mmCIF file of C-alpha atoms in Angstrom:
data_model
loop_
_atom_site.group_PDB
_atom_site.id
_atom_site.type_symbol
_atom_site.label_atom_id
_atom_site.label_comp_id
_atom_site.label_asym_id
_atom_site.label_seq_id
_atom_site.Cartn_x
_atom_site.Cartn_y
_atom_site.Cartn_z
ATOM 1 C CA MET A 1 -38.718 -7.941 -25.893
ATOM 2 C CA GLU A 2 -37.635 -7.472 -22.289
ATOM 3 C CA LEU A 3 -38.290 -4.354 -20.240
ATOM 4 C CA GLU A 4 -35.143 -3.296 -18.413
ATOM 5 C CA GLY A 5 -35.820 -2.625 -14.743
ATOM 6 C CA SER A 6 -39.356 -3.985 -14.890
ATOM 7 C CA LYS A 7 -38.762 -6.421 -12.020
ATOM 8 C CA GLU A 8 -37.906 -3.544 -9.717
ATOM 9 C CA ARG A 9 -40.098 -0.716 -10.990
ATOM 10 C CA LEU A 10 -43.105 -2.198 -12.799
ATOM 11 C CA HIS A 11 -46.247 -2.905 -10.785
ATOM 12 C CA LEU A 12 -49.330 -4.340 -12.469
ATOM 13 C CA PHE A 13 -52.888 -3.576 -11.360
ATOM 14 C CA LYS A 14 -56.097 -5.208 -12.482
ATOM 15 C CA ALA A 15 -58.519 -2.657 -13.930
ATOM 16 C CA ASN A 16 -61.560 -2.467 -16.186
ATOM 17 C CA LEU A 17 -62.127 0.502 -18.496
ATOM 18 C CA ASN A 18 -65.886 0.302 -18.013
ATOM 19 C CA GLU A 19 -65.831 -0.070 -14.226
ATOM 20 C CA ASP A 20 -66.155 3.016 -12.017
ATOM 21 C CA GLY A 21 -63.290 3.369 -9.547
ATOM 22 C CA SER A 22 -61.323 0.599 -11.211
ATOM 23 C CA PHE A 23 -58.213 2.788 -11.502
ATOM 24 C CA ASP A 24 -58.274 4.237 -7.978
ATOM 25 C CA SER A 25 -55.592 1.956 -6.572
ATOM 26 C CA ALA A 26 -53.400 2.272 -9.674
ATOM 27 C CA VAL A 27 -53.171 6.085 -9.558
ATOM 28 C CA ASP A 28 -53.111 6.484 -5.769
ATOM 29 C CA GLY A 29 -49.994 8.375 -4.725
ATOM 30 C CA CYS A 30 -48.889 9.124 -8.295
ATOM 31 C CA GLU A 31 -47.577 12.477 -9.511
ATOM 32 C CA GLY A 32 -48.325 11.813 -13.172
ATOM 33 C CA VAL A 33 -50.640 9.487 -15.082
ATOM 34 C CA PHE A 34 -50.476 8.267 -18.679
ATOM 35 C CA HIS A 35 -53.737 6.986 -20.142
ATOM 36 C CA ALA A 36 -52.816 4.996 -23.234
ATOM 37 C CA ALA A 37 -55.432 2.232 -23.230
ATOM 38 C CA SER A 38 -58.256 2.209 -25.750
ATOM 39 C CA PRO A 39 -59.519 -0.560 -28.036
ATOM 40 C CA VAL A 40 -58.241 -0.404 -31.625
ATOM 41 C CA PHE A 41 -60.477 -2.008 -34.244
ATOM 42 C CA PHE A 42 -61.264 -0.808 -37.749
ATOM 43 C CA SER A 43 -63.843 -3.517 -38.512
ATOM 44 C CA VAL A 44 -66.552 -3.809 -35.867
ATOM 45 C CA THR A 45 -70.025 -5.304 -35.627
ATOM 46 C CA ASP A 46 -71.164 -3.247 -32.631
ATOM 47 C CA PRO A 47 -69.392 0.145 -32.649
ATOM 48 C CA GLN A 48 -71.045 1.342 -29.447
ATOM 49 C CA ALA A 49 -70.017 -1.670 -27.373
ATOM 50 C CA GLN A 50 -66.678 -2.423 -29.017
ATOM 51 C CA LEU A 51 -65.250 1.074 -29.465
ATOM 52 C CA LEU A 52 -67.298 4.086 -28.440
ATOM 53 C CA GLU A 53 -68.289 3.137 -24.911
ATOM 54 C CA PRO A 54 -64.895 1.716 -23.834
ATOM 55 C CA ALA A 55 -63.056 4.728 -25.264
ATOM 56 C CA VAL A 56 -65.237 7.419 -23.695
ATOM 57 C CA LYS A 57 -66.164 5.716 -20.448
ATOM 58 C CA GLY A 58 -62.663 4.345 -19.941
ATOM 59 C CA THR A 59 -61.104 7.769 -20.384
ATOM 60 C CA LEU A 60 -63.545 9.385 -17.974
ATOM 61 C CA ASN A 61 -63.047 6.624 -15.412
ATOM 62 C CA VAL A 62 -59.299 7.239 -15.426
ATOM 63 C CA LEU A 63 -59.795 10.994 -15.073
ATOM 64 C CA ARG A 64 -62.291 10.544 -12.232
ATOM 65 C CA SER A 65 -59.740 8.469 -10.359
ATOM 66 C CA CYS A 66 -57.100 11.144 -10.984
ATOM 67 C CA ARG A 67 -59.398 13.905 -9.752
ATOM 68 C CA ASN A 68 -59.429 12.326 -6.304
ATOM 69 C CA VAL A 69 -55.626 12.192 -5.932
ATOM 70 C CA PRO A 70 -54.110 15.563 -4.882
ATOM 71 C CA SER A 71 -50.553 14.434 -5.653
ATOM 72 C CA ILE A 72 -51.251 14.058 -9.393
ATOM 73 C CA LYS A 73 -49.810 17.056 -11.228
ATOM 74 C CA ARG A 74 -50.571 16.102 -14.814
ATOM 75 C CA VAL A 75 -52.355 13.549 -16.996
ATOM 76 C CA VAL A 76 -51.060 12.691 -20.469
ATOM 77 C CA LEU A 77 -53.710 11.146 -22.703
ATOM 78 C CA THR A 78 -52.975 9.139 -25.839
ATOM 79 C CA SER A 79 -55.525 10.156 -28.447
ATOM 80 C CA SER A 80 -54.903 9.687 -32.178
ATOM 81 C CA ILE A 81 -54.284 11.581 -35.386
ATOM 82 C CA ALA A 82 -57.680 10.116 -36.304
ATOM 83 C CA ALA A 83 -59.171 12.676 -33.907
ATOM 84 C CA VAL A 84 -57.531 15.439 -35.963
ATOM 85 C CA THR A 85 -57.902 14.621 -39.658
ATOM 86 C CA SER A 86 -61.407 13.240 -40.284
ATOM 87 C CA PHE A 87 -63.805 15.897 -41.537
ATOM 88 C CA LYS A 88 -66.171 16.409 -44.465
ATOM 89 C CA ASN A 89 -64.668 19.514 -46.017
ATOM 90 C CA PRO A 90 -60.887 19.340 -45.757
ATOM 91 C CA PRO A 91 -58.957 22.566 -46.227
ATOM 92 C CA SER A 92 -57.142 23.360 -49.459
ATOM 93 C CA LEU A 93 -54.202 21.202 -50.519
ATOM 94 C CA ASP A 94 -51.711 23.756 -49.213
ATOM 95 C CA ALA A 95 -53.471 24.188 -45.860
ATOM 96 C CA ILE A 96 -51.762 22.908 -42.728
ATOM 97 C CA ILE A 97 -53.612 20.416 -40.555
ATOM 98 C CA ASP A 98 -52.361 20.864 -37.017
ATOM 99 C CA GLU A 99 -53.306 20.552 -33.353
ATOM 100 C CA THR A 100 -56.101 23.094 -33.728
ATOM 101 C CA CYS A 101 -58.030 20.744 -36.025
ATOM 102 C CA PHE A 102 -60.627 18.330 -34.680
ATOM 103 C CA SER A 103 -62.364 15.509 -36.510
ATOM 104 C CA ASP A 104 -66.079 15.961 -37.153
ATOM 105 C CA PRO A 105 -68.129 13.375 -35.194
ATOM 106 C CA VAL A 106 -71.081 13.705 -37.586
ATOM 107 C CA PHE A 107 -68.868 12.995 -40.594
ATOM 108 C CA CYS A 108 -67.196 10.064 -38.813
ATOM 109 C CA LYS A 109 -70.585 8.553 -38.039
ATOM 110 C CA GLU A 110 -71.875 9.054 -41.595
ATOM 111 C CA LYS A 111 -68.798 7.344 -43.052
ATOM 112 C CA GLU A 112 -68.716 4.703 -40.301
ATOM 113 C CA LEU A 113 -65.233 5.760 -39.228
ATOM 114 C CA TRP A 114 -65.816 4.200 -35.849
ATOM 115 C CA TYR A 115 -62.249 4.277 -34.565
ATOM 116 C CA ALA A 116 -61.864 7.951 -35.486
ATOM 117 C CA LEU A 117 -65.221 8.655 -33.858
ATOM 118 C CA SER A 118 -64.246 6.840 -30.657
ATOM 119 C CA LYS A 119 -60.983 8.780 -30.319
ATOM 120 C CA THR A 120 -62.680 12.079 -31.138
ATOM 121 C CA LEU A 121 -65.490 11.601 -28.611
ATOM 122 C CA ALA A 122 -63.080 10.341 -25.947
ATOM 123 C CA GLU A 123 -60.790 13.326 -26.388
ATOM 124 C CA GLU A 124 -63.681 15.785 -26.353
ATOM 125 C CA ALA A 125 -64.962 14.213 -23.139
ATOM 126 C CA ALA A 126 -61.478 14.329 -21.629
ATOM 127 C CA TRP A 127 -61.004 18.028 -22.338
ATOM 128 C CA LYS A 128 -64.441 18.872 -20.951
ATOM 129 C CA PHE A 129 -63.844 16.877 -17.763
ATOM 130 C CA ALA A 130 -60.318 18.226 -17.294
ATOM 131 C CA ASN A 131 -61.441 21.838 -17.705
ATOM 132 C CA GLU A 132 -64.351 21.382 -15.308
ATOM 133 C CA ASN A 133 -62.227 19.673 -12.650
ATOM 134 C CA GLY A 134 -58.950 21.570 -12.840
ATOM 135 C CA ILE A 135 -56.894 18.686 -14.241
ATOM 136 C CA ASP A 136 -53.699 19.579 -16.112
ATOM 137 C CA LEU A 137 -54.232 17.542 -19.282
ATOM 138 C CA VAL A 138 -51.861 17.143 -22.231
ATOM 139 C CA VAL A 139 -52.946 15.104 -25.264
ATOM 140 C CA MET A 140 -50.795 13.173 -27.720
ATOM 141 C CA ASN A 141 -52.218 12.555 -31.224
ATOM 142 C CA PRO A 142 -49.951 9.958 -32.863
ATOM 143 C CA GLY A 143 -50.295 8.645 -36.382
ATOM 144 C CA LEU A 144 -49.904 4.985 -37.297
ATOM 145 C CA VAL A 145 -47.490 3.721 -34.644
ATOM 146 C CA ILE A 146 -44.882 1.220 -35.835
ATOM 147 C CA GLY A 147 -41.705 -0.226 -34.361
ATOM 148 C CA PRO A 148 -40.573 -2.886 -31.863
ATOM 149 C CA LEU A 149 -43.383 -4.865 -30.234
ATOM 150 C CA LEU A 150 -43.641 -5.883 -26.583
ATOM 151 C CA GLN A 151 -45.997 -8.762 -27.275
ATOM 152 C CA PRO A 152 -45.348 -11.803 -29.504
ATOM 153 C CA THR A 153 -48.429 -11.122 -31.642
ATOM 154 C CA LEU A 154 -48.862 -8.383 -34.237
ATOM 155 C CA ASN A 155 -50.952 -5.363 -33.359
ATOM 156 C CA LEU A 156 -53.331 -3.743 -35.830
ATOM 157 C CA THR A 157 -50.892 -1.140 -37.126
ATOM 158 C CA SER A 158 -48.227 -3.752 -37.839
ATOM 159 C CA GLU A 159 -50.827 -5.881 -39.586
ATOM 160 C CA THR A 160 -51.342 -3.111 -42.130
ATOM 161 C CA ILE A 161 -47.744 -3.628 -43.252
ATOM 162 C CA LEU A 162 -48.157 -7.392 -43.218
ATOM 163 C CA ASN A 163 -51.202 -7.076 -45.467
ATOM 164 C CA LEU A 164 -49.058 -5.240 -47.991
ATOM 165 C CA VAL A 165 -46.477 -8.026 -47.845
ATOM 166 C CA LYS A 166 -48.991 -10.868 -48.064
ATOM 167 C CA GLU A 167 -51.663 -9.425 -50.312
ATOM 168 C CA GLY A 168 -50.308 -6.257 -51.873
ATOM 169 C CA ARG A 169 -53.220 -4.239 -50.559
ATOM 170 C CA THR A 170 -54.217 -1.933 -47.734
ATOM 171 C CA GLU A 171 -57.229 0.138 -46.761
ATOM 172 C CA PHE A 172 -54.974 3.167 -46.247
ATOM 173 C CA PRO A 173 -54.044 5.182 -49.377
ATOM 174 C CA THR A 174 -51.631 7.199 -47.246
ATOM 175 C CA PHE A 175 -49.755 6.330 -44.071
ATOM 176 C CA ARG A 176 -48.862 8.781 -41.321
ATOM 177 C CA PHE A 177 -46.154 6.736 -39.624
ATOM 178 C CA VAL A 178 -44.478 7.432 -36.296
ATOM 179 C CA ASP A 179 -41.982 5.267 -34.422
ATOM 180 C CA VAL A 180 -43.234 3.887 -31.124
ATOM 181 C CA ARG A 181 -39.990 4.991 -29.434
ATOM 182 C CA ASP A 182 -40.599 8.571 -30.537
ATOM 183 C CA VAL A 183 -44.161 8.333 -29.238
ATOM 184 C CA ALA A 184 -42.919 7.085 -25.867
ATOM 185 C CA LEU A 185 -40.350 9.887 -25.639
ATOM 186 C CA ALA A 186 -42.978 12.482 -26.555
ATOM 187 C CA HIS A 187 -45.198 11.220 -23.741
ATOM 188 C CA ILE A 188 -42.352 11.501 -21.240
ATOM 189 C CA LEU A 189 -41.436 15.001 -22.397
ATOM 190 C CA ALA A 190 -45.086 16.051 -22.187
ATOM 191 C CA MET A 191 -45.184 14.812 -18.607
ATOM 192 C CA GLU A 192 -41.876 16.260 -17.436
ATOM 193 C CA ASN A 193 -41.795 19.603 -19.265
ATOM 194 C CA PRO A 194 -43.806 22.171 -17.265
ATOM 195 C CA SER A 195 -44.453 24.263 -20.378
ATOM 196 C CA ALA A 196 -46.131 21.403 -22.261
ATOM 197 C CA SER A 197 -49.828 22.047 -22.868
ATOM 198 C CA GLY A 198 -52.686 21.325 -25.236
ATOM 199 C CA ARG A 199 -52.361 18.783 -28.048
ATOM 200 C CA TYR A 200 -49.386 17.422 -29.980
ATOM 201 C CA CYS A 201 -49.613 15.681 -33.363
ATOM 202 C CA LEU A 202 -46.967 12.959 -33.582
ATOM 203 C CA VAL A 203 -46.135 12.057 -37.180
ATOM 204 C CA GLY A 204 -42.678 11.093 -38.389
ATOM 205 C CA ILE A 205 -43.423 10.733 -42.100
ATOM 206 C CA VAL A 206 -46.378 10.899 -44.478
ATOM 207 C CA ILE A 207 -45.999 8.349 -47.253
ATOM 208 C CA SER A 208 -48.292 6.785 -49.834
ATOM 209 C CA ALA A 209 -49.169 3.104 -49.757
ATOM 210 C CA LEU A 210 -47.487 2.725 -53.145
ATOM 211 C CA GLU A 211 -44.214 4.126 -51.779
ATOM 212 C CA VAL A 212 -44.348 1.711 -48.844
ATOM 213 C CA PHE A 213 -45.081 -1.103 -51.259
ATOM 214 C CA ASN A 214 -42.052 -0.201 -53.400
ATOM 215 C CA ILE A 215 -39.811 -0.088 -50.323
ATOM 216 C CA LEU A 216 -40.986 -3.559 -49.305
ATOM 217 C CA GLN A 217 -40.240 -4.885 -52.772
ATOM 218 C CA LYS A 218 -36.693 -3.514 -52.624
ATOM 219 C CA LEU A 219 -36.074 -4.859 -49.118
ATOM 220 C CA TYR A 220 -37.561 -8.268 -49.855
ATOM 221 C CA PRO A 221 -37.056 -8.985 -53.575
ATOM 222 C CA HIS A 222 -37.845 -12.665 -53.021
ATOM 223 C CA LEU A 223 -41.456 -11.640 -52.509
ATOM 224 C CA ASN A 224 -41.847 -11.402 -56.257
ATOM 225 C CA HIS A 225 -45.529 -12.252 -56.101
ATOM 226 C CA LEU A 226 -46.345 -8.779 -54.862
ATOM 227 C CA GLU A 227 -48.410 -6.630 -57.161
ATOM 228 C CA MET A 228 -50.211 -3.389 -56.543
#
């Protein structure tokens, strides 16, 4: 996939999430900053090193760099629906889970939901830092992002669909899908709309794994080995 206008308008900077000041040159002179980088793994051997530290420290390093640039008017942070929906005692079936809900770090740790824990801790740290330093922060909480890929390899979310195709199984009983193009547009609107504030859950559809499986069977009937 080719990025239109990238030769003229895209500038790449080397940075390290765990390195203090690593983002200084990248944000210098900017009016708005999107922080969308955080490791995504569901199976880890060292949660602290692989997920928790990069997520929290990386987020704070970006915000520290932004704090020192007077021209920056707003920061849009990509969190996750995982920072919204993971708690021990969910509300009743008819209750609405929305932007006011936060995942419970204690529950995430008990159940070893390391990705959810990393996004929850990173977002909590971001809000605390932003409030203490006068940073206008808006947070996006997307579900499972699917759609066109920039890179030639599959990312983790796309692999969940591939696992259904190849093996007829998934670790997710329910999917909260959102198209990557909708996520990108939401980020832009959050940056450009002065009235945007707080958190925004980005979910296009909630669908069971069985429904996804049935759709795949209809689209690709030659995959007759699929069973679920």
